[in-house]
Short mmCIF file of C-alpha atoms in Angstrom, two decimals:
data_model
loop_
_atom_site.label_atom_id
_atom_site.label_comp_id
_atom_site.label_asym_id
_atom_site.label_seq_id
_atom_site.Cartn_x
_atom_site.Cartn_y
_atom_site.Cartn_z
CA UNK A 1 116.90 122.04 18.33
CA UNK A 2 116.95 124.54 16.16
CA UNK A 3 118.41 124.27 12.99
CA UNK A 4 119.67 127.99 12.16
CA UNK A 5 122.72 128.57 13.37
CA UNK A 6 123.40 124.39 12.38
CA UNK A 7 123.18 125.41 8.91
CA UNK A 8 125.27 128.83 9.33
CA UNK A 9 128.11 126.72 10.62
CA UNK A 10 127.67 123.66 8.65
CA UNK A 11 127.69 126.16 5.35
CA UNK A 12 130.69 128.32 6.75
CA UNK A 13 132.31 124.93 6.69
CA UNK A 14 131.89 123.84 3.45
CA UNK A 15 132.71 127.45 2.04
CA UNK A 16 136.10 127.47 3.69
CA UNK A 17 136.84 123.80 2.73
CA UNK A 18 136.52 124.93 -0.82
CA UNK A 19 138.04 127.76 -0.46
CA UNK A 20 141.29 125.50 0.97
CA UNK A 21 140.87 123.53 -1.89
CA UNK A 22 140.48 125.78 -4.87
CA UNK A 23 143.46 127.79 -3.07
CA UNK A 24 145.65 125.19 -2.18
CA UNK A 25 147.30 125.03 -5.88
CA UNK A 26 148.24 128.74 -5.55
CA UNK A 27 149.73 128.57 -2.15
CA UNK A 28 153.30 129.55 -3.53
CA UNK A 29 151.98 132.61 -4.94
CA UNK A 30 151.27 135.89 -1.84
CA UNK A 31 147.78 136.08 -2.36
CA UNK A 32 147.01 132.14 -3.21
CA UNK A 33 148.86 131.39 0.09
CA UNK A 34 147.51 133.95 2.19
CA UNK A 35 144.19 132.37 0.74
CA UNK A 36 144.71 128.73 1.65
CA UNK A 37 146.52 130.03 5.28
CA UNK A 38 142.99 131.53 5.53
CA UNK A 39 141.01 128.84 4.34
CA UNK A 40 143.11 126.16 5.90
CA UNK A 41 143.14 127.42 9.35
CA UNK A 42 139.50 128.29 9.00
CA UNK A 43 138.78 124.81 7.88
CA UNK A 44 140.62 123.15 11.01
CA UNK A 45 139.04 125.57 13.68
CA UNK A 46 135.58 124.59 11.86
CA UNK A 47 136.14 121.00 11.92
CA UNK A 48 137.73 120.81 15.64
CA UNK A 49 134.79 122.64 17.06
CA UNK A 50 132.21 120.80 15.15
CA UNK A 51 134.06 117.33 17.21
CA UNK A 52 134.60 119.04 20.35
CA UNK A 53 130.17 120.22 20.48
CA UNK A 54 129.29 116.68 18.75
CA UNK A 55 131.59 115.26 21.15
CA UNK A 56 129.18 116.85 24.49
CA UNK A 57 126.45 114.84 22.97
CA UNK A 58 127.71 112.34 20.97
CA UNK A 59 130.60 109.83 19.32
CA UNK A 60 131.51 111.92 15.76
CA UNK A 61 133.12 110.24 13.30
CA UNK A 62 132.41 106.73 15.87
CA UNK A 63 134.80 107.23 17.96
CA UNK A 64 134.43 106.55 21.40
CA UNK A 65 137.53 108.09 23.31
CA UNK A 66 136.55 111.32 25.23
CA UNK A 67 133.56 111.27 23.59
CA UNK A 68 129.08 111.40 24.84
CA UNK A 69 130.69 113.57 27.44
CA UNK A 70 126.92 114.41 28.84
CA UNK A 71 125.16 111.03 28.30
CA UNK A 72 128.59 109.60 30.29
CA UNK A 73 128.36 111.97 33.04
CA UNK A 74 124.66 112.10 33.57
CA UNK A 75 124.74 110.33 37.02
CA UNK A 76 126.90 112.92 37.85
CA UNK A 77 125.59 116.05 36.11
CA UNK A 78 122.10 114.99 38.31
CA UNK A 79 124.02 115.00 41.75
CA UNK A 80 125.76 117.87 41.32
CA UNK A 81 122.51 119.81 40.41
CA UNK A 82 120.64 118.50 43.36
CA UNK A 83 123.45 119.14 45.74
CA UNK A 84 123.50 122.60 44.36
CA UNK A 85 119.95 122.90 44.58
CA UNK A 86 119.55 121.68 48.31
CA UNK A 87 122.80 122.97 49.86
CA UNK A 88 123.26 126.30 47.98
CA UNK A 89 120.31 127.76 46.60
CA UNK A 90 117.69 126.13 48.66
CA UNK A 91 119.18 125.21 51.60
CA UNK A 92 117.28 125.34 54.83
CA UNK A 93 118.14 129.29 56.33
CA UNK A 94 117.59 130.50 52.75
CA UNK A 95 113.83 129.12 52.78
CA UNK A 96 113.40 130.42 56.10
CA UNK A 97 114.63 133.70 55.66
CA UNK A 98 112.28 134.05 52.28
CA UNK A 99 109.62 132.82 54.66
CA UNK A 100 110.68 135.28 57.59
CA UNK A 101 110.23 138.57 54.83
CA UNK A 102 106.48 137.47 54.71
CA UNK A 103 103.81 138.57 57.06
CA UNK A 104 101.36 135.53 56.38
CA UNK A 105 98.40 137.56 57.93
CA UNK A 106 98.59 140.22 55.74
CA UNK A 107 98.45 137.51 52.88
CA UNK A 108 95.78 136.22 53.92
CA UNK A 109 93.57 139.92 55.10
CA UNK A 110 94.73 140.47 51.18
CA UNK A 111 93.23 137.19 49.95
CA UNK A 112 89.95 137.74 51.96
CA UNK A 113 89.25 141.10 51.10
CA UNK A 114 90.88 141.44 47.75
CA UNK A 115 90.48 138.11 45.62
CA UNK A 116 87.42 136.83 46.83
CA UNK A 117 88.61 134.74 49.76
CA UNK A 118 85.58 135.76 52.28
CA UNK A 119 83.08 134.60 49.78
CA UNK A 120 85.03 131.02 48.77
CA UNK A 121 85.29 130.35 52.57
CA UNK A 122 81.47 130.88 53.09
CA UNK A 123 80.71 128.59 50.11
CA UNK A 124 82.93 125.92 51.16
CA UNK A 125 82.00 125.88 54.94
CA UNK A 126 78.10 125.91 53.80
CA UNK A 127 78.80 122.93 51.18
CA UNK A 128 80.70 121.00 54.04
CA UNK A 129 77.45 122.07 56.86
CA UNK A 130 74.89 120.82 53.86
CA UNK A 131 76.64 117.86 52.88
CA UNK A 132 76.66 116.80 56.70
CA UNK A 133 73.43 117.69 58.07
CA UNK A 134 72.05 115.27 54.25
CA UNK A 135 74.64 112.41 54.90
CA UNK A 136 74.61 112.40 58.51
CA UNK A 137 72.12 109.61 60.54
CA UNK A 138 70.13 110.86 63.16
CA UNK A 139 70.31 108.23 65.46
CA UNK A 140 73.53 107.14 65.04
CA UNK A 141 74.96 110.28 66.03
CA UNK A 142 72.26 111.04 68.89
CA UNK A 143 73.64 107.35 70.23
CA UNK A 144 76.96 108.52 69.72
CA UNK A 145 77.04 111.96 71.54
CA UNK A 146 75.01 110.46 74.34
CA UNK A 147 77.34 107.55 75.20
CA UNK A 148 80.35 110.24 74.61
CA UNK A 149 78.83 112.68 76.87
CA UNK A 150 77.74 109.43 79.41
CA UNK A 151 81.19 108.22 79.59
CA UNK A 152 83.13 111.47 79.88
CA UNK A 153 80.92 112.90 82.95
CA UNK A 154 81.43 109.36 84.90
CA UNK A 155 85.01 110.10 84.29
CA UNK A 156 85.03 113.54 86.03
CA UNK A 157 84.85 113.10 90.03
CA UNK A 158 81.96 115.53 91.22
CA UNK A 159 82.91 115.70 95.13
CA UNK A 160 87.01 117.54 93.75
CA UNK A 161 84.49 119.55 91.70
CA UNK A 162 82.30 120.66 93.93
CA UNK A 163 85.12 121.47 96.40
CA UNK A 164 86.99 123.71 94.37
CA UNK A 165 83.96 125.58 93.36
CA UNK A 166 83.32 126.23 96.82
CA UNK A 167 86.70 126.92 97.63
CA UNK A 168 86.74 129.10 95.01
CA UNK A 169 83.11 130.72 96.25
CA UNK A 170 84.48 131.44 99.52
CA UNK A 171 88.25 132.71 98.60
CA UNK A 172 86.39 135.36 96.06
CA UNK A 173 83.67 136.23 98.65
CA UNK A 174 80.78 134.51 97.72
CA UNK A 175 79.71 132.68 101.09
CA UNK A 176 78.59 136.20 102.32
CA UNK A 177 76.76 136.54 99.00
CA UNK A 178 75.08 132.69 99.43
CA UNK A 179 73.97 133.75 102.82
CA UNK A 180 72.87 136.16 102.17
CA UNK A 181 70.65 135.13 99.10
CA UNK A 182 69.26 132.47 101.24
CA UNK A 183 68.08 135.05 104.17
CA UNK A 184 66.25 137.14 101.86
CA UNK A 185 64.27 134.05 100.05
CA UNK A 186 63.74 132.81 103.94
CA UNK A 187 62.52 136.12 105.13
CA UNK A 188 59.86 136.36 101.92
CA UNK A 189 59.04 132.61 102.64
CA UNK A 190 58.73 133.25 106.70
CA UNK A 191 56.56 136.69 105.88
CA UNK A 192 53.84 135.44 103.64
CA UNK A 193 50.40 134.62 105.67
CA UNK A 194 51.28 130.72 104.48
CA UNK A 195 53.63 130.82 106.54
CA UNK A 196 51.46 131.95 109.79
CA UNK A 197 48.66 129.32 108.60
CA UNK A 198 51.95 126.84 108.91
CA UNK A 199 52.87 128.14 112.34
CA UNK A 200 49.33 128.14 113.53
CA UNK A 201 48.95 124.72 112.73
CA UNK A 202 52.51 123.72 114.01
CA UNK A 203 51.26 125.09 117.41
CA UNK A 204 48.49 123.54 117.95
CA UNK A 205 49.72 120.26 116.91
CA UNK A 206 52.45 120.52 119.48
CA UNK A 207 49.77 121.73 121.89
CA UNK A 208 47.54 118.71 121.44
CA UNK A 209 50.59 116.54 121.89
CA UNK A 210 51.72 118.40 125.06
CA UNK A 211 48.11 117.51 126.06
CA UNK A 212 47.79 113.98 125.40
CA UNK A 213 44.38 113.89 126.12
CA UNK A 214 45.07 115.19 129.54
CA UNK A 215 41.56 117.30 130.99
CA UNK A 216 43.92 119.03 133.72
CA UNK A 217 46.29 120.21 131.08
CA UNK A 218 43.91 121.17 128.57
CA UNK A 219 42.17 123.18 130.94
CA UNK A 220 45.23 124.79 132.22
CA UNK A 221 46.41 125.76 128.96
CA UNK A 222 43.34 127.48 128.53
CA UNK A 223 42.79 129.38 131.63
CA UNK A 224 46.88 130.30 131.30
CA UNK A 225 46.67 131.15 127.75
CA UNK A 226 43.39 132.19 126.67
CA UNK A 227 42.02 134.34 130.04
CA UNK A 228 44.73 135.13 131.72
CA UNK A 229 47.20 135.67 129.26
CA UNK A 230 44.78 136.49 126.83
CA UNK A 231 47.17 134.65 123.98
CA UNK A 232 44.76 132.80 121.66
CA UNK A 233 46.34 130.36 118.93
CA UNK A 234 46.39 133.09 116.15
CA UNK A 235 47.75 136.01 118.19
CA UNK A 236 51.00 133.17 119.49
CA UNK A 237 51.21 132.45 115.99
CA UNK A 238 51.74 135.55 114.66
CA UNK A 239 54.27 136.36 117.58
CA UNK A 240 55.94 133.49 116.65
CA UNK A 241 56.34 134.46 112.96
CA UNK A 242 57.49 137.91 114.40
CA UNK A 243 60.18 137.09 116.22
CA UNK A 244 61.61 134.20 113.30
CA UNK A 245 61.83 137.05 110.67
CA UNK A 246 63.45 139.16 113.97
CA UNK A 247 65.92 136.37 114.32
CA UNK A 248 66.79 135.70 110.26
CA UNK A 249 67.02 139.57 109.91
CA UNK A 250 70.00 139.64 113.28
CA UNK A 251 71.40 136.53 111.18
CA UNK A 252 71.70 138.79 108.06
CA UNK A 253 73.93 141.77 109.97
CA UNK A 254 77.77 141.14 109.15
CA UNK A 255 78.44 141.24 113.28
CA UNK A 256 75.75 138.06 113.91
CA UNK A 257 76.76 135.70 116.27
CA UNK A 258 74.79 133.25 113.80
CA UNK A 259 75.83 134.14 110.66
CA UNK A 260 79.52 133.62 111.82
CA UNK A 261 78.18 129.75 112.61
CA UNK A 262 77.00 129.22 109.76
CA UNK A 263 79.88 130.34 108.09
CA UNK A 264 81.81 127.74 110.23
CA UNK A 265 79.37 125.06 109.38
CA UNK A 266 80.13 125.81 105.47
CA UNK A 267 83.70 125.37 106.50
CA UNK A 268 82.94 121.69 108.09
CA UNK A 269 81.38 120.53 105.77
CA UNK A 270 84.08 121.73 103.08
CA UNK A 271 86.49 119.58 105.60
CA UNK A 272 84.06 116.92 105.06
CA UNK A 273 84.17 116.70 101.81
CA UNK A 274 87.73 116.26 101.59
CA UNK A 275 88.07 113.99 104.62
CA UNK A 276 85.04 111.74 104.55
CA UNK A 277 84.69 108.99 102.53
CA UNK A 278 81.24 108.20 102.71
CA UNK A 279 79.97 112.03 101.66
CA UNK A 280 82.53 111.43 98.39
CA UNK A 281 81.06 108.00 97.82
CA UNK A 282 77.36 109.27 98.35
CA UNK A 283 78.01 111.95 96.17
CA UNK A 284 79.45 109.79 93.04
CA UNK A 285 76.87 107.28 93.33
CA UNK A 286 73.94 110.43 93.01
CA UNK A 287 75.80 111.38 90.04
CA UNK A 288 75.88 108.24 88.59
CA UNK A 289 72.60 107.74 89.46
CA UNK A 290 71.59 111.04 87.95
CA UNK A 291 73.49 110.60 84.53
CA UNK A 292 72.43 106.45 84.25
CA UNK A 293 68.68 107.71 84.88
CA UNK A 294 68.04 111.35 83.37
CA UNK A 295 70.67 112.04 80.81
CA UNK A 296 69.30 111.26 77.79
CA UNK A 297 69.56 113.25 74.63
CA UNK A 298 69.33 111.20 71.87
CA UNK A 299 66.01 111.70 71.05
CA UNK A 300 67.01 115.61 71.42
CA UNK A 301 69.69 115.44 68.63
CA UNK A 302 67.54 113.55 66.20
CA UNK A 303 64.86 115.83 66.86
CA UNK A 304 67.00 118.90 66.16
CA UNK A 305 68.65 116.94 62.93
CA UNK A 306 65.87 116.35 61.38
CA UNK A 307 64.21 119.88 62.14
CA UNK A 308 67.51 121.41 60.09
CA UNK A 309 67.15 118.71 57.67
CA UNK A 310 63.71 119.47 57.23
CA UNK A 311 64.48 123.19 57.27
CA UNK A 312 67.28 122.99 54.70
CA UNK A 313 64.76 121.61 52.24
CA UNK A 314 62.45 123.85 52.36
CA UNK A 315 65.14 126.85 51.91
CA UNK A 316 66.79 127.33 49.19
CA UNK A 317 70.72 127.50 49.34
CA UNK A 318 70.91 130.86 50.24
CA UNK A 319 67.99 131.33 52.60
CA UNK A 320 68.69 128.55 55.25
CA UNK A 321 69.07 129.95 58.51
CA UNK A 322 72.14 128.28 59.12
CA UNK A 323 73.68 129.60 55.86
CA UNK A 324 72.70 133.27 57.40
CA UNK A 325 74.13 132.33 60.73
CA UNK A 326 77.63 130.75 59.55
CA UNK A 327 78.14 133.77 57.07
CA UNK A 328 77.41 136.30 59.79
CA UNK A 329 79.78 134.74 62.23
CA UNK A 330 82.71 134.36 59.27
CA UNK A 331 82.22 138.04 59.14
CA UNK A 332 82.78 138.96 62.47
CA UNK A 333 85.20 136.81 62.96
CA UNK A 334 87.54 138.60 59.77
CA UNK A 335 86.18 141.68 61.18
CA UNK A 336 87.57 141.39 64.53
CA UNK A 337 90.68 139.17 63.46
CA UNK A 338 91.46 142.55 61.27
CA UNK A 339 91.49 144.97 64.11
CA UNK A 340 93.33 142.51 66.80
CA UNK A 341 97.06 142.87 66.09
CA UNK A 342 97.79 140.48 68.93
CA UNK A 343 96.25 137.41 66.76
CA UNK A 344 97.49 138.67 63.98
CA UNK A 345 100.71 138.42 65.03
CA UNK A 346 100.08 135.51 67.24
CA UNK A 347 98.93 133.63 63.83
CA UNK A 348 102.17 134.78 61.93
CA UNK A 349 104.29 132.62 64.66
CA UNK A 350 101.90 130.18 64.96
CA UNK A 351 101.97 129.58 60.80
CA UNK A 352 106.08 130.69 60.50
CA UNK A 353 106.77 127.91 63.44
CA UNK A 354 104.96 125.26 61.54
CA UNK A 355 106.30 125.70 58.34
CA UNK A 356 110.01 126.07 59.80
CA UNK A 357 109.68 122.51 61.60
CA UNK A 358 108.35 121.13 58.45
CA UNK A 359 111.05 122.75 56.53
CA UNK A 360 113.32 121.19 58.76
CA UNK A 361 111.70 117.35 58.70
CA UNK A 362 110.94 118.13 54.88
CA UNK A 363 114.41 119.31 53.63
CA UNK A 364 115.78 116.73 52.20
CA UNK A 365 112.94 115.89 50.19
CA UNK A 366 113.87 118.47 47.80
CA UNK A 367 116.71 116.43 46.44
CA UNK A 368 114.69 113.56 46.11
CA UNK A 369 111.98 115.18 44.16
CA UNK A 370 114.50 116.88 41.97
CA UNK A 371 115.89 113.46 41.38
CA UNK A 372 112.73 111.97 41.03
CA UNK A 373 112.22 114.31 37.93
CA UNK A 374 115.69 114.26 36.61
CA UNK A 375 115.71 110.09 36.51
CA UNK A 376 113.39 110.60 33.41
CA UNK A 377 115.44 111.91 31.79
CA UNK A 378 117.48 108.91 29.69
CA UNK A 379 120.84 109.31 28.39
CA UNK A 380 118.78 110.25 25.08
CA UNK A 381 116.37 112.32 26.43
CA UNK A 382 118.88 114.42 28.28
CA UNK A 383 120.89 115.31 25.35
CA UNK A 384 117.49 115.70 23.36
CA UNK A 385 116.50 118.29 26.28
CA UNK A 386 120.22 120.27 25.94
CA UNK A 387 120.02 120.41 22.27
CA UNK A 388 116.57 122.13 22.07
CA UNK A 389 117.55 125.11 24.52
CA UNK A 390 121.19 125.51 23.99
CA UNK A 391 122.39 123.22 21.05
CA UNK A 392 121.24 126.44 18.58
CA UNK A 393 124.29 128.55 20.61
CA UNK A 394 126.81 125.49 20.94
CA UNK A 395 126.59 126.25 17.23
CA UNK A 396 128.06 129.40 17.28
CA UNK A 397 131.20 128.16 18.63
CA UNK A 398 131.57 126.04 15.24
CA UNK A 399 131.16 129.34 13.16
CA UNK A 400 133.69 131.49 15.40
CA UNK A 401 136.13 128.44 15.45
CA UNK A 402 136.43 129.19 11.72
CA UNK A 403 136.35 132.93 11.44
CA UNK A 404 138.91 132.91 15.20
CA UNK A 405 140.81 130.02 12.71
CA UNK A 406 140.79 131.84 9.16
CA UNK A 407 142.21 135.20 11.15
CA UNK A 408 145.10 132.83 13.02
CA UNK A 409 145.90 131.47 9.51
CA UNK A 410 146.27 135.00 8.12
CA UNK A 411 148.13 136.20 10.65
CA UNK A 412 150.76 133.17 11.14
CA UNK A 413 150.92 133.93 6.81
CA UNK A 414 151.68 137.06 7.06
CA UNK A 415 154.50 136.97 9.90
CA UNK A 416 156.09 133.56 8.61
CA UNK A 417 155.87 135.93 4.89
CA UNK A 418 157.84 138.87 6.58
CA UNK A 419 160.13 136.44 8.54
CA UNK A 420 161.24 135.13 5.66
#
């Protein structure tokens, strides 16, 4: 505490307790009893104050009757500051209506363009991608994302996926489109001169079998075919190829008898796949087949671990082609969040909601933490802590208690003197 205005008042009351005392023998006299009136009552407002600030803090003169006033009441100074604190000046609406007045994207637009923030994110995200790609083990994590990626596609039931992709494919259209595709790659396929060779050798296979060794036949088919007819293997062949790219061509025209088949066969087997049983079953045990036998991609990820690992040492921080890659994207990604309004304001709910329902779990934490920090505060220490910030003032009150006193005195002399 400071000692300044303790001295003022501690002198003031010495002067006017000599003045009582040097005037107190001339009291009968006008101006030795408007002197001791003066000094008297300035001595008594002097002393009562000095008992009544000692008193806040302490027992003056021992006595212990109305006395320690703060050490006595400190349970109950605390409580009333935290309910102040926590049901008047930070209650729950008042935090939330601070929080309301702030747009939290434009705080943090500020903080990324203005102090620095774009940079600091970069440098933290790199540190976190460097220390992972040093600490991390290769095979532990290829094991890890294999048997993760193994157990979540067994979960997932191919023959509901497959039918609502086709479902979807032919609600949106894309049967014609399938159809379509296929036609085309057929009609290339049945127009190439492998294809002829194919025929050609498909018809005389089926000849030879319709012949069966047979002279009669043999002979017949080439009388028929070859002199009458005049229809050798290669000229059949290529009428056969003829009229199969005739046919897959009608098939392609929206009005085709065929095309609308097929389109009906699509639509079985769709039926199937909800219906039958043994299609599902087939169909899970390929895929589990297929994932049990060819997914494996463990040797992948240490492969590609090590190749960064690798890479990262031979770069220097600021060169790694990750590093390049992450800071590009972070600037894009301020870049675009900057323009789009929507996200912007979508993040401003997103961070306002949060912090409401935390303010709302959280609230009454506040009082505790206040009281946490008051409870160190001893009996002692809390008049200690007054003393030092307003103890130099209390003082004042000693000092106008005398010169409020003295002018009393005088003025009680001087009507009791004209009374009388």
């Amino acid at each position: 505490m400071s000692k300044n205005n303790y001295h003022k008042a501690s002198i003031t009351l010495a002067v006017v307790t000599v003045g009582f005392l040097i005037s107190f023998p001339f009291r009968s006299s006008f101006a030795g009893g408007l002197l001791e009136s003066l000094f008297g009552a300035a001595m008594i407002g002097g002393l009562a104050d000095w008992f009544a600030v000692s008193a806040l803090f302490r027992k003056p003169l021992g006595i212990p009757w109305r006395t320690e006033i703060i050490p006595k009441n400190r349970d109950k100074i605390f409580n009333t500051l935290i309910d102040m604190a926590e049901n008047e000046l930070l209650t729950r609406d008042n935090i939330k209506k601070r929080l309301a007045g702030y747009n939290i994207s434009d705080l943090l637009i500020r903080y990324i363009t203005e102090y620095g923030g774009n940079k600091n994110i970069k440098v933290i995200l790199n540190r976190i991608i460097r220390d992972i790609w040093v600490n991390i083990n290769p095979e532990d994590t290829g094991k890890y994302l294999e048997d993760l990626l193994k157990e979540n596609a067994l979960k997932i039931k191919l023959s509901p996926l497959l039918l609502e992709v086709v479902e979807w494919s032919l609600k949106n259209g894309y049967d014609e489109k399938v159809i379509d595709y296929f036609l085309d790659e057929l009609i290339r396929i049945c127009g190439h001169r492998q294809m002829k060779i194919m025929i050609l050798n498909l018809y005389c296979n089926f000849r030879k079998l319709y012949e069966q060794g047979l002279l009669r036949r043999k002979v017949a088919n080439e009388i028929i075919l070859s002199f009458i007819l005049r229809l050798p293997p290669e000229i059949i062949a290529d009428y056969l190829q003829a009229e199969l790219l005739k046919f897959l061509k009608e098939i392609k025209e929206p009005a085709s008898f065929w095309r609308d088949k097929i389109k009906v066969r699509i639509q079985a087997i769709l039926l199937n796949l909800k219906q039958d049983t043994r299609i599902i079953n087939k169909l899970e045990a390929w895929k589990i087949n297929q994932i049990e036998q060819n997914l494996h991609i463990q040797n992948a990820v240490v492969a590609f671990i090590r190749a960064l690992r690798e890479e990262a040492a031979a770069a220097q921080d600021k060169t790694w082609q990750l590093y390049s890659w992450t800071d590009g994207y972070i600037d894009r990604l301020i870049k675009n969040f900057k323009k789009d309004y929507v996200k912007q304001d979508r993040l401003n709910e997103v961070v306002k909601s949060a912090l409401n329902n935390w303010i709302d779990r959280q609230h009454k934490q506040i009082g505790i933490i206040i009281k946490e920090s008051l409870n160190r505060f001893s009996g002692y220490l809390l008049v200690e802590f007054i003393e030092n910030r307003v103890g130099n003032d209390l003082q004042m009150i000693r000092i106008n208690g005398s010169v409020v006193g003295g002018l009393t005195g005088v003025l009680i002399f001087l009507l009791t003197f004209w009374m009388t």
